[in-house]
XYZ file of C-alpha atoms in Angstrom:
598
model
C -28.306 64.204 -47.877
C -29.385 63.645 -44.589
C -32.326 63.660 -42.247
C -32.067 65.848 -39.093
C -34.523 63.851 -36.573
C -34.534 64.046 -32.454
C -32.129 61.761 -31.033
C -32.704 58.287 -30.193
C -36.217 58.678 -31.853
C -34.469 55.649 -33.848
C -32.257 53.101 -32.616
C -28.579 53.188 -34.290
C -29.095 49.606 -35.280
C -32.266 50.638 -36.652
C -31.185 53.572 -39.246
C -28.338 51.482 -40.003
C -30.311 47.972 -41.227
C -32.428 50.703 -42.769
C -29.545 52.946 -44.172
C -31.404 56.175 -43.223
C -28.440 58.916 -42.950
C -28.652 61.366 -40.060
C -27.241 64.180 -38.733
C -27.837 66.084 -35.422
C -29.095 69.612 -35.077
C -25.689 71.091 -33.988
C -23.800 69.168 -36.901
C -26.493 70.604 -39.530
C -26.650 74.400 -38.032
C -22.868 74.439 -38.732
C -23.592 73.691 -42.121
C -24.174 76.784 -45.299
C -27.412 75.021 -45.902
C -31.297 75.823 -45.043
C -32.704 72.088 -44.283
C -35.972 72.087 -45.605
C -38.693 71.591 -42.251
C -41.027 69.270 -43.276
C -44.098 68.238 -40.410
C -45.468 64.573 -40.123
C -48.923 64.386 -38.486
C -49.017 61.391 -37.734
C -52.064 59.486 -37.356
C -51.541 55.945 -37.671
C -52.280 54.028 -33.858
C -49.104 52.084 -34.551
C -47.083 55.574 -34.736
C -43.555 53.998 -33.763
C -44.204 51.424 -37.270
C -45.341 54.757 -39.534
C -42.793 56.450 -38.221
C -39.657 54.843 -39.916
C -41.733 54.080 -43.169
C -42.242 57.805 -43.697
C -38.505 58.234 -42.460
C -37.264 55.735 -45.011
C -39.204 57.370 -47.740
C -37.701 61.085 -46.780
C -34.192 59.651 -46.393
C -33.709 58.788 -50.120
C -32.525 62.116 -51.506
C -29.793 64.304 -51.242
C -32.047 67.089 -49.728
C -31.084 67.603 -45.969
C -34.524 67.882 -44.265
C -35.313 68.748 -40.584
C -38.302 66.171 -39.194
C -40.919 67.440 -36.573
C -43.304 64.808 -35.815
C -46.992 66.324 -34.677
C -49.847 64.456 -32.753
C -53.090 65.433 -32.170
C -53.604 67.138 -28.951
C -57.166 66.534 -28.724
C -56.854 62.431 -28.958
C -55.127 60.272 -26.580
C -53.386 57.469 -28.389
C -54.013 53.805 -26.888
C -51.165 51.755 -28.758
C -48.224 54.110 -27.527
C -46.423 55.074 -24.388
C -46.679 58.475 -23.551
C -42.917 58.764 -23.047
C -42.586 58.529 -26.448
C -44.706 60.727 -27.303
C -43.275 63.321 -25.068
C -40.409 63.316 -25.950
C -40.599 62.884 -29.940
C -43.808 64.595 -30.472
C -45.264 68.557 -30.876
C -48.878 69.521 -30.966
C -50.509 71.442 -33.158
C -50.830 74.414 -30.370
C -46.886 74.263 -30.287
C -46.112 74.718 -33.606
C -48.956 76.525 -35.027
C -47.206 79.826 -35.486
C -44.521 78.162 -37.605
C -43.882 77.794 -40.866
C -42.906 74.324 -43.138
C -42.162 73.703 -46.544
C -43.680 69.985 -46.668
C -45.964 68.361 -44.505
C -47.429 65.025 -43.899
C -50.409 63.770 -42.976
C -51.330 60.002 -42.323
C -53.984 57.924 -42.808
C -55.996 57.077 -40.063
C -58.190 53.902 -39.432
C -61.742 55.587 -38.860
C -62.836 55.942 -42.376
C -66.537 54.010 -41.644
C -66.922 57.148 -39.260
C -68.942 60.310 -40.033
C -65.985 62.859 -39.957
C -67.643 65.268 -37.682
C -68.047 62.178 -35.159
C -64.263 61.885 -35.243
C -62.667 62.884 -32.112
C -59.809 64.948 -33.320
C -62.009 66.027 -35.891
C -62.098 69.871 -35.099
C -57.993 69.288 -34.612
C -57.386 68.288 -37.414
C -59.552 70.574 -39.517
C -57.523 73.645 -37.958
C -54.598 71.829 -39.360
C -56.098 71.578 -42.600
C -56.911 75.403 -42.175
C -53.267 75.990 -41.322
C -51.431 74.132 -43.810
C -53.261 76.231 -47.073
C -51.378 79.378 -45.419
C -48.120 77.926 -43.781
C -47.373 74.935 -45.605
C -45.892 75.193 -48.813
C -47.134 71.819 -49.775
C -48.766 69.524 -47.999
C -49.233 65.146 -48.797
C -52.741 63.661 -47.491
C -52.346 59.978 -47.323
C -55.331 57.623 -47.908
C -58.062 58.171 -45.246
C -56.785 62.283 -44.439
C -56.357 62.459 -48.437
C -60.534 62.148 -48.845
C -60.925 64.122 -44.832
C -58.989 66.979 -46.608
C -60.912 67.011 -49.946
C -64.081 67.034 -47.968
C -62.989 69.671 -46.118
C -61.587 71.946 -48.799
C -63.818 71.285 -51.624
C -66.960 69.388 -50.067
C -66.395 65.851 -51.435
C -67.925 62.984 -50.092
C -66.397 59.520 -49.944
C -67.859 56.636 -51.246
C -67.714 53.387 -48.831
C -66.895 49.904 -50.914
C -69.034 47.099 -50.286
C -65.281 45.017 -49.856
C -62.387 46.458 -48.337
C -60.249 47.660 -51.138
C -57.234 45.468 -50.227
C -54.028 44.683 -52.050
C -51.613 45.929 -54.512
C -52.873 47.787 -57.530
C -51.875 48.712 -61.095
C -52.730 52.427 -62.104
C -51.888 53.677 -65.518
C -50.571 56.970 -65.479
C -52.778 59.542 -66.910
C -51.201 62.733 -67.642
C -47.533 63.719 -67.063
C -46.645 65.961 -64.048
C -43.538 66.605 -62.277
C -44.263 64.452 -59.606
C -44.161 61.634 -61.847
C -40.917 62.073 -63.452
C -39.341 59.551 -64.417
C -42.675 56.705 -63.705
C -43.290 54.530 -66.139
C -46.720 54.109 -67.999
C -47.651 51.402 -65.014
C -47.510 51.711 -61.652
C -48.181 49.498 -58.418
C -49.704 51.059 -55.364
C -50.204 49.086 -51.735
C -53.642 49.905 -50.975
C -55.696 49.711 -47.458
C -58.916 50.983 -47.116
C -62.915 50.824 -46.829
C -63.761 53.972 -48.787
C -63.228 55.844 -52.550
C -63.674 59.079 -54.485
C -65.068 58.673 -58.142
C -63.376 61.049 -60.445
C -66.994 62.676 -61.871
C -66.984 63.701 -58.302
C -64.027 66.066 -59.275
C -64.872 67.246 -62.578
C -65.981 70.608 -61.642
C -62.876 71.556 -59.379
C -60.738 72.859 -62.130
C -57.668 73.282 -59.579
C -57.216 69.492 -59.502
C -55.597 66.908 -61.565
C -56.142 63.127 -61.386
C -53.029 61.909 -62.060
C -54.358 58.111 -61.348
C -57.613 55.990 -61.072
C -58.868 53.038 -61.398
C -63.197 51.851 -62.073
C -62.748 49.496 -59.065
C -60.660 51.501 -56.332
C -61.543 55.341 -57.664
C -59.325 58.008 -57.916
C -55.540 57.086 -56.556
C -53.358 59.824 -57.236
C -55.025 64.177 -57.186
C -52.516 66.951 -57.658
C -53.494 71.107 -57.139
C -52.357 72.955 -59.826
C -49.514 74.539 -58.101
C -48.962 71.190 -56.262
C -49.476 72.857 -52.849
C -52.357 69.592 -52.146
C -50.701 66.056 -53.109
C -53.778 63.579 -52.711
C -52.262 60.264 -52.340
C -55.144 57.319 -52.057
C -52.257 54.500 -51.863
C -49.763 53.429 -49.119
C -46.290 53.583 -51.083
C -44.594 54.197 -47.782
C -45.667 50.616 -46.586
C -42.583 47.868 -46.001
C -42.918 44.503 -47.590
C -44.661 42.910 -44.423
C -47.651 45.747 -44.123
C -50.312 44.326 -46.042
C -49.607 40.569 -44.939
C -49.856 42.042 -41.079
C -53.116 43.840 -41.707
C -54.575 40.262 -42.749
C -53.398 37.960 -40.496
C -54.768 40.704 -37.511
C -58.259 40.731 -39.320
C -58.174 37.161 -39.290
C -57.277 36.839 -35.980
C -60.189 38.913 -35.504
C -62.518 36.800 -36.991
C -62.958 40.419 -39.308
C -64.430 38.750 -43.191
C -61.371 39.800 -45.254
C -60.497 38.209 -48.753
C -56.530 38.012 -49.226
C -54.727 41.131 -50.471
C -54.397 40.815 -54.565
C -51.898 40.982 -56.462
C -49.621 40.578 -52.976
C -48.543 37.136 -52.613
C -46.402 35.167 -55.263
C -48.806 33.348 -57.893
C -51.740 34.977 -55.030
C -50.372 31.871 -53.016
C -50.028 33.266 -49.476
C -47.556 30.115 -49.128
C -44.828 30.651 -52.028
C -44.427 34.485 -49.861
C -44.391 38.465 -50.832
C -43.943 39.994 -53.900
C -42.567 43.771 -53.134
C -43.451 45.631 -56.864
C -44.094 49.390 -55.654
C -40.454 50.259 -53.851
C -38.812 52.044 -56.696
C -42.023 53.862 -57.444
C -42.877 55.018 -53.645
C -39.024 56.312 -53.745
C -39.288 57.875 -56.825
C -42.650 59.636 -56.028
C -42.069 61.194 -52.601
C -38.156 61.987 -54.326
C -39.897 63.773 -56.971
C -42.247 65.645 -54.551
C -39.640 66.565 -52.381
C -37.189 67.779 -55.526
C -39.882 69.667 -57.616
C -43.060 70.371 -55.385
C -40.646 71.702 -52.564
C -37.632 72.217 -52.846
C -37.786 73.800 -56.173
C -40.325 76.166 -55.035
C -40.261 76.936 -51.129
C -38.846 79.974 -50.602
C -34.851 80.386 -49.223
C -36.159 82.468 -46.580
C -39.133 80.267 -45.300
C -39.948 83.173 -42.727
C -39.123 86.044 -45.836
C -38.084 88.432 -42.666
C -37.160 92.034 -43.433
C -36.265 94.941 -41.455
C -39.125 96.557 -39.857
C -39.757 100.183 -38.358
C -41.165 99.225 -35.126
C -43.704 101.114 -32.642
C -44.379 100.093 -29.197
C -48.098 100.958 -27.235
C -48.301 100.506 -23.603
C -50.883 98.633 -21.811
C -52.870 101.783 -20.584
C -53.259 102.480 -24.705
C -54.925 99.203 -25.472
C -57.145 99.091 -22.446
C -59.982 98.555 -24.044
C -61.791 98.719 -27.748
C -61.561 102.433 -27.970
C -58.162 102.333 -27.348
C -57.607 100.576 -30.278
C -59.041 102.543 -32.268
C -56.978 105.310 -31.175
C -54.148 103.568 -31.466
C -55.198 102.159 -34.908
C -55.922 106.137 -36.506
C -52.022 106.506 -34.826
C -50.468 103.843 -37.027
C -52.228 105.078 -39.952
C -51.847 108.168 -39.976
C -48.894 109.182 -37.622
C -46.827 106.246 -37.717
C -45.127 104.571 -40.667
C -44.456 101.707 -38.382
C -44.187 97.960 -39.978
C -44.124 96.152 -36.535
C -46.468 96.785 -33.657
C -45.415 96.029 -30.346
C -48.117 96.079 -27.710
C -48.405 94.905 -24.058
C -51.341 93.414 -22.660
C -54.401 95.074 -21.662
C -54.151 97.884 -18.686
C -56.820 99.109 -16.433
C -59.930 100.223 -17.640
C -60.747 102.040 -14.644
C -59.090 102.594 -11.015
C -60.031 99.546 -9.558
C -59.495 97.325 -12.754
C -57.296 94.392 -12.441
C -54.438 94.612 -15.174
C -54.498 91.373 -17.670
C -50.887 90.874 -16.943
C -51.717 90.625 -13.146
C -54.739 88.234 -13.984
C -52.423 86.035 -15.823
C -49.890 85.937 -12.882
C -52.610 84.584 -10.583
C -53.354 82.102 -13.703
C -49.755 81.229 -13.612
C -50.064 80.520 -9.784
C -52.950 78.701 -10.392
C -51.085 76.712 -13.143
C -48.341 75.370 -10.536
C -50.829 74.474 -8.335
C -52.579 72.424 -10.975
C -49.408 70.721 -12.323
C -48.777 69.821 -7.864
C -51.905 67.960 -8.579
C -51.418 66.223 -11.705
C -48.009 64.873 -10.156
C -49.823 63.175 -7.647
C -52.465 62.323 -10.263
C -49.266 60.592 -11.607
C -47.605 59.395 -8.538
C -51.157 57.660 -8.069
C -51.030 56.209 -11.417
C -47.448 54.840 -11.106
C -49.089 53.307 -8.241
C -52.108 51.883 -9.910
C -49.716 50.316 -12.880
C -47.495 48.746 -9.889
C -50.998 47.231 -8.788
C -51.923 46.044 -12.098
C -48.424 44.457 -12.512
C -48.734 42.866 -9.518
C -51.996 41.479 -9.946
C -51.004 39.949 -13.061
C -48.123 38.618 -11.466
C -50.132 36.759 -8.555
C -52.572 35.932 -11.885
C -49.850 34.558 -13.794
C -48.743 32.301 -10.690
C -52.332 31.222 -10.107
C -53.223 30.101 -13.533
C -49.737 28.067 -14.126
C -49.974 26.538 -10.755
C -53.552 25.326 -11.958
C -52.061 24.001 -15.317
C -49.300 22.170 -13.597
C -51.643 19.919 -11.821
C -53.552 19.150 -14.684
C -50.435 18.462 -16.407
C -48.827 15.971 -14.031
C -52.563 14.427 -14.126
C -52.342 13.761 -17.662
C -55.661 15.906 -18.237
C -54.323 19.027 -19.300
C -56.182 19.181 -22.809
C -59.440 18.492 -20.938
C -58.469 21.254 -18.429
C -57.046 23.762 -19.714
C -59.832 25.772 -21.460
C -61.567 25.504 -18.023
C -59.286 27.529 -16.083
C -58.563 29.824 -19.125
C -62.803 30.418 -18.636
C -62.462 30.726 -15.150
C -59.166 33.327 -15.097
C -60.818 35.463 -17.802
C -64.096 35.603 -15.625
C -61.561 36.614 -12.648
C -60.015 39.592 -14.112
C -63.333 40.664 -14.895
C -64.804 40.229 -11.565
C -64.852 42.676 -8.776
C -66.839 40.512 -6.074
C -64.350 39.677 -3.517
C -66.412 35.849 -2.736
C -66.284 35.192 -6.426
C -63.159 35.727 -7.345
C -61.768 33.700 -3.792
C -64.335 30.647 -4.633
C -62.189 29.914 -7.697
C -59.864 27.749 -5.626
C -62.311 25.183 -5.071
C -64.181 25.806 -8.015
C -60.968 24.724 -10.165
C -60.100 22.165 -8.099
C -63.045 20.697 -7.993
C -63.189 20.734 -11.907
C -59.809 19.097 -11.879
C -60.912 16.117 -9.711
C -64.555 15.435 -11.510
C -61.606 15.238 -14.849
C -59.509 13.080 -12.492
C -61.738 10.589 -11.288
C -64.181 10.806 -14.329
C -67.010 11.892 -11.959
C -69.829 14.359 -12.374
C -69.578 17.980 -11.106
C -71.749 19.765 -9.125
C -71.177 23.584 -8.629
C -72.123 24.517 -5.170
C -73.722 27.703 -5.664
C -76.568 25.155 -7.222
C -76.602 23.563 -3.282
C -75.462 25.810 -0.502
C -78.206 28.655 -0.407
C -77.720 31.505 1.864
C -80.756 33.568 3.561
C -80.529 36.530 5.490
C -77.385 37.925 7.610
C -75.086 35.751 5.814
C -76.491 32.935 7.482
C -77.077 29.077 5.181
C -80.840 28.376 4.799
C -80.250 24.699 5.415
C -83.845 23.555 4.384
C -83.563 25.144 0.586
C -79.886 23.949 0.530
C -81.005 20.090 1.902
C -84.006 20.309 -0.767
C -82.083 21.697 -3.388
C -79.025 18.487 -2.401
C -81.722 15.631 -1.903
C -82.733 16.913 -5.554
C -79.591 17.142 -7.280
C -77.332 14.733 -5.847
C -79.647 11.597 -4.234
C -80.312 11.200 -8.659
C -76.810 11.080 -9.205
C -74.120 8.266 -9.102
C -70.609 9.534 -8.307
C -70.381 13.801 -8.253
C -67.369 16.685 -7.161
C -68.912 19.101 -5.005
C -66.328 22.432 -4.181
C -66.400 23.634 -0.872
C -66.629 26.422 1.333
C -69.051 28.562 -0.721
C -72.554 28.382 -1.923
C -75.729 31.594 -3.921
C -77.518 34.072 -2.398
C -81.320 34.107 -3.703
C -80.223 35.949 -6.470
C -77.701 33.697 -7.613
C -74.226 35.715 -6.438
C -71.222 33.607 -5.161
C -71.466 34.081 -1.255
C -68.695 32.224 0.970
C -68.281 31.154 3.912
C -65.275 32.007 6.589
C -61.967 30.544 5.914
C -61.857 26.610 6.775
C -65.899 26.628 4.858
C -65.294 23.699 3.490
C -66.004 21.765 6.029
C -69.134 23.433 6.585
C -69.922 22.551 3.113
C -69.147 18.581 4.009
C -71.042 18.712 6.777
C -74.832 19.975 5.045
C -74.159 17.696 2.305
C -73.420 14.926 5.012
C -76.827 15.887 6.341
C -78.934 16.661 3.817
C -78.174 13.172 1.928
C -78.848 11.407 5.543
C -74.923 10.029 5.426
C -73.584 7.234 8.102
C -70.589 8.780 8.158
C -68.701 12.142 7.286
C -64.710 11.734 6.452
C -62.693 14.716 6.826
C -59.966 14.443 5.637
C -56.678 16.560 6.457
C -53.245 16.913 7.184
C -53.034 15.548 10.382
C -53.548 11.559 11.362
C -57.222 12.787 13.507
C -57.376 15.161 17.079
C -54.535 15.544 18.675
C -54.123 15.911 22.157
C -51.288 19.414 21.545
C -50.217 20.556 18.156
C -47.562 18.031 17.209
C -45.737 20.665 15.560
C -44.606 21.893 19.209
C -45.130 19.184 21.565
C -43.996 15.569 20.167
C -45.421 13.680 22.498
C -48.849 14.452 21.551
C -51.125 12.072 21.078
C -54.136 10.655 18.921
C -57.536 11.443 20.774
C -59.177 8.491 19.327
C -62.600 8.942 19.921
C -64.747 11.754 21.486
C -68.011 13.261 21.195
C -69.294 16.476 19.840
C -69.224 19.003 22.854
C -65.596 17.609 23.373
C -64.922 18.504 19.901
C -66.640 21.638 20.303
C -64.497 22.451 23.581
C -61.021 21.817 21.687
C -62.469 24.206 19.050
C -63.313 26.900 21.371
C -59.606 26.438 23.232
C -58.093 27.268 19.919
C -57.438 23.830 18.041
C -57.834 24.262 14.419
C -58.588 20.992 13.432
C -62.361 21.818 12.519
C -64.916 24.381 11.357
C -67.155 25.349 14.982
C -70.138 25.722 11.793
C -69.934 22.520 10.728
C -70.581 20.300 13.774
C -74.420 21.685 14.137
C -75.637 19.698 10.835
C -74.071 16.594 11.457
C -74.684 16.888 15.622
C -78.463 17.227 15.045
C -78.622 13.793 12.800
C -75.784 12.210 14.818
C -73.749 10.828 11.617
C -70.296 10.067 13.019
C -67.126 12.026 11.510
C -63.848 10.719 11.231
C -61.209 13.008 10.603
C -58.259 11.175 9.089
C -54.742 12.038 7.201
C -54.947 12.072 3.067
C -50.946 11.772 3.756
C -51.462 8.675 6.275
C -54.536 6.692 4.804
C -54.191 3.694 6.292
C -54.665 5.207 10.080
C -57.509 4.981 12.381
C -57.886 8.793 12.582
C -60.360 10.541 14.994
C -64.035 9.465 15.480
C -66.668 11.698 16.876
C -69.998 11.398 17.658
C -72.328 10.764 20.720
């Protein structure tokens, strides 16, 4: 028979691979048959994954069965899209006045946790609450089967000293309907931290163990009237489950021996063994048939006609009210059904509820006006964060394609992976800009096999932004005069307390220039893209010419007409030790260049 689930919950490639049979809601209601309603609460992060397994366990029987899938309202799931949810999912608040024959509820990875420190944990034991009254009978898989047997009968779980991990072989202690047709042994995909011995049970006559085992406890509880299925095991996991669990834990550096009984011979190499299918089928088939179908009522509602009596607001005003009205039932009215409208006023200048609730309403609308722009704003923030990742993405490969064509990308490569990582971190604006010539300068020490300095370890700025050149020259005649052949990045340098300050665009030559100084240099090259000082911008004129010489107030002068062709900051250290710069082209080295000095 088949399942009736929301449309496009699963792709049609999906159910097909799969062969889960479906039919839509119209299709069904056309049809002389009550589908039974069965709830999954699903609590797995991966919810999309859980999902289908449960699916593919409910589609093999000819019951027709209507699927509402239930989240907590209380939690906000990380590993989802809220679309999804949305659209596929109820909370408890919508569908707590309803009534289901089965229900579901999912393990959930938070079993090292103190249950009252769990943050849906109040949710979830309303649920709990609701399903002993409206549920006709309700499965608790692994983690929510020991939350509910707390919660119901005040049993603590026992935590392993290894993760109980693998596929297991339970011996089946008594018969019961749900495991018709089983045979004596059993396998069982098991996940999880924590157990329930059965002595812990022995004095809740209500419950059968139907399995157990010394070294995983109890895997299999029934109630009496098989309202409560406690399932320990994960017979709804596909063949890849457990093998995906262990390679993430790995990955996580998480100590985890391999899953037993899982892989061929144990070797994770010779691949899977699946050995619990045909039991998982036949157990939730079974539970389905006999625990709920068998039993639920036709009628799940079991409406009848009612004599019905209606009292006005003004009649249930307040307490006394309802006492009157109460001795009027009783007494005077044989009335099943009670309709009553909300509160009326107490006194003459009482507000009527129904009035409060319109200006609640009002209120409501205006609320939801703000939560769109809430949303518009966080459209806005996720077209941010793509774009940031986009000019991220660009960054880093550009970085990794000169080290590549260099021939030093394995030395390279975890250096800018360092460096990005320490960006996306970073909200200081001069940090995350000093990268540039942090990188670069990385790449080049590779390049050239020389040593590299980081200039936050040389350029030290005092007050008002302004370089304290007599700490920075100490701190270079230091580090560098002892060295041979060093990489020094440019254009920013620390503030006393060690943060990345920089200097305005072009710093770089600033940077030259106090290293020039401080070292006592002959001569400071800068080079650039341009064959020295020009005198108009050859881009424009092409007569311009090669100023071949000058000193440093002429250099100073073409600065302050608007030439870019150096830092204004960067003449003062070399000016006040006269050390001659030539300014040359990296893309013409063979010319004279530019030389100033007086």
């Amino acid at each position: 028979m088949p399942l009736i689930i929301p449309k496009n919950l699963i792709g049609e490639e999906t159910l097909k691979r799969e062969r889960i049979f479906t039919m839509d809601e119209q299709r069904a209601s056309s049809q002389d048959i009550r589908p039974l309603k069965v709830a999954i609460v699903n609590l797995m992060p991966k919810k999309r994954e859980t999902e289908l397994q449960f699916i593919k366990m409910l589609s093999n029987t000819s019951l027709q069965i209507n699927i509402n899938l239930i989240r907590m309202g209380s939690y906000e799931p990380k590993n989802i899209e809220a679309e999804h949810l949305n659209k596929f999912y109820k909370t408890f608040n919508e569908i707590k006045h309803e009534k289901y024959d089965a229900m579901i509820i999912t393990g959930a990875p938070v079993e090292k946790l103190e249950y009252e420190k769990i943050i849906y944990w109040d949710e979830l034991k309303e649920i709990l609450d609701y399903a002993k009254e409206n549920v006709f009978s309700t499965m608790f898989i692994c983690w929510s089967a020991q939350a509910a047997l707390y919660h119901y009968y005040n049993v603590e779980h026992n935590l392993s000293e290894n993760k109980i991990f693998g596929v297991f072989e339970f011996e089946k202690k008594k018969d019961d309907k749900i495991l018709k047709g089983f045979d004596d042994e059993f396998s069982v995909p098991t996940s999880r931290y924590t157990y329930v011995k059965s002595e812990q049970l022995k004095d809740i006559e209500e419950l059968n163990i139907l399995a157990e085992r010394e070294d995983t406890g109890v895997g299999l509880i029934a109630s009496e009237d098989h309202r409560f299925i406690f399932n320990f095991g994960h017979w709804e996991y596909d063949k890849e489950t457990l093998n995906n669990e262990y390679r993430r834990d790995l990955d996580k550096n998480i100590k985890i021996d391999m899953p037993v009984n899982y892989y061929k011979e144990n070797d994770i190499s010779k691949g899977i063994k699946v050995t619990w299918r045909s039991a998982g089928n036949l157990f939730f088939s079974n539970w389905l048939n006999y625990c709920v179908y068998q039993e639920t009522p036709y009628n799940i509602e079991e409406i009848k006609n009612k004599k019905v009596a209606k009292f006005g607001g003004s009649s249930l005003s307040n307490a006394k009210q309802f006492s009157k009205v109460k001795n009027i039932i009783t007494s005077k009215s044989e009335s099943d059904v009670v309709v009553v409208s909300a509160p009326g006023k107490r006194y003459s200048k009482d507000v009527k509820v129904t009035d409060r609730l319109i200006n609640v309403a009002e209120l409501n609308t205006e609320t939801k006006d703000i939560e769109k722009l809430i949303k518009k704003l966080e459209i806005e923030l996720l077209k941010k964060n793509d774009d940031l990742n986009e000019n991220l993405s660009e960054l880093k490969t550009r970085f990794y394609g000169i080290a590549k064509d260099l021939g030093i990308e394995e030395r390279c490569t975890p250096e800018i992976d360092v460096v990005f990582k320490a960006i996306e971190s970073s909200t200081s604006k001069d940090f995350i800009v000093s990268r540039g010539e942090y990188l670069n300068a990385k790449i080049m020490a590779n390049y050239l096999n020389y040593e590299f300095i980081d200039a936050k370890d040389l350029i030290i700025f005092g007050e008002e932004d302004n370089v304290n050149l007599e700490k920075s020259y100490e701190k270079i005649s230091n580090i560098i005069k002892s060295k041979s052949k060093v990489v020094v990045p440019g254009y920013y340098g620390s503030d006393e307390l060690g943060n990345i300050r920089t200097f305005k665009r072009g710093g770089s030559d600033y940077t030259g220039s106090i290293i020039a100084s401080a070292l006592d240099s002959e001569i400071y090259e800068n080079w650039t893209d341009v064959n020295g000082v020009m005198t108009d911008d050859p881009r424009i004129n092409a007569d311009a010419k090669i100023i071949k010489s000058m000193n440093y107030k002429e250099l100073t002068d073409i600065i302050d007409s608007g030439a870019q062709v150096y830092q204004r900051d960067a003449i003062e250290p070399v000016k006040n030790k006269n050390i001659t710069i030539r300014i040359l082209n990296t893309n013409n080295p063979d010319g004279e260049g530019t030389i100033i000095k007086d």
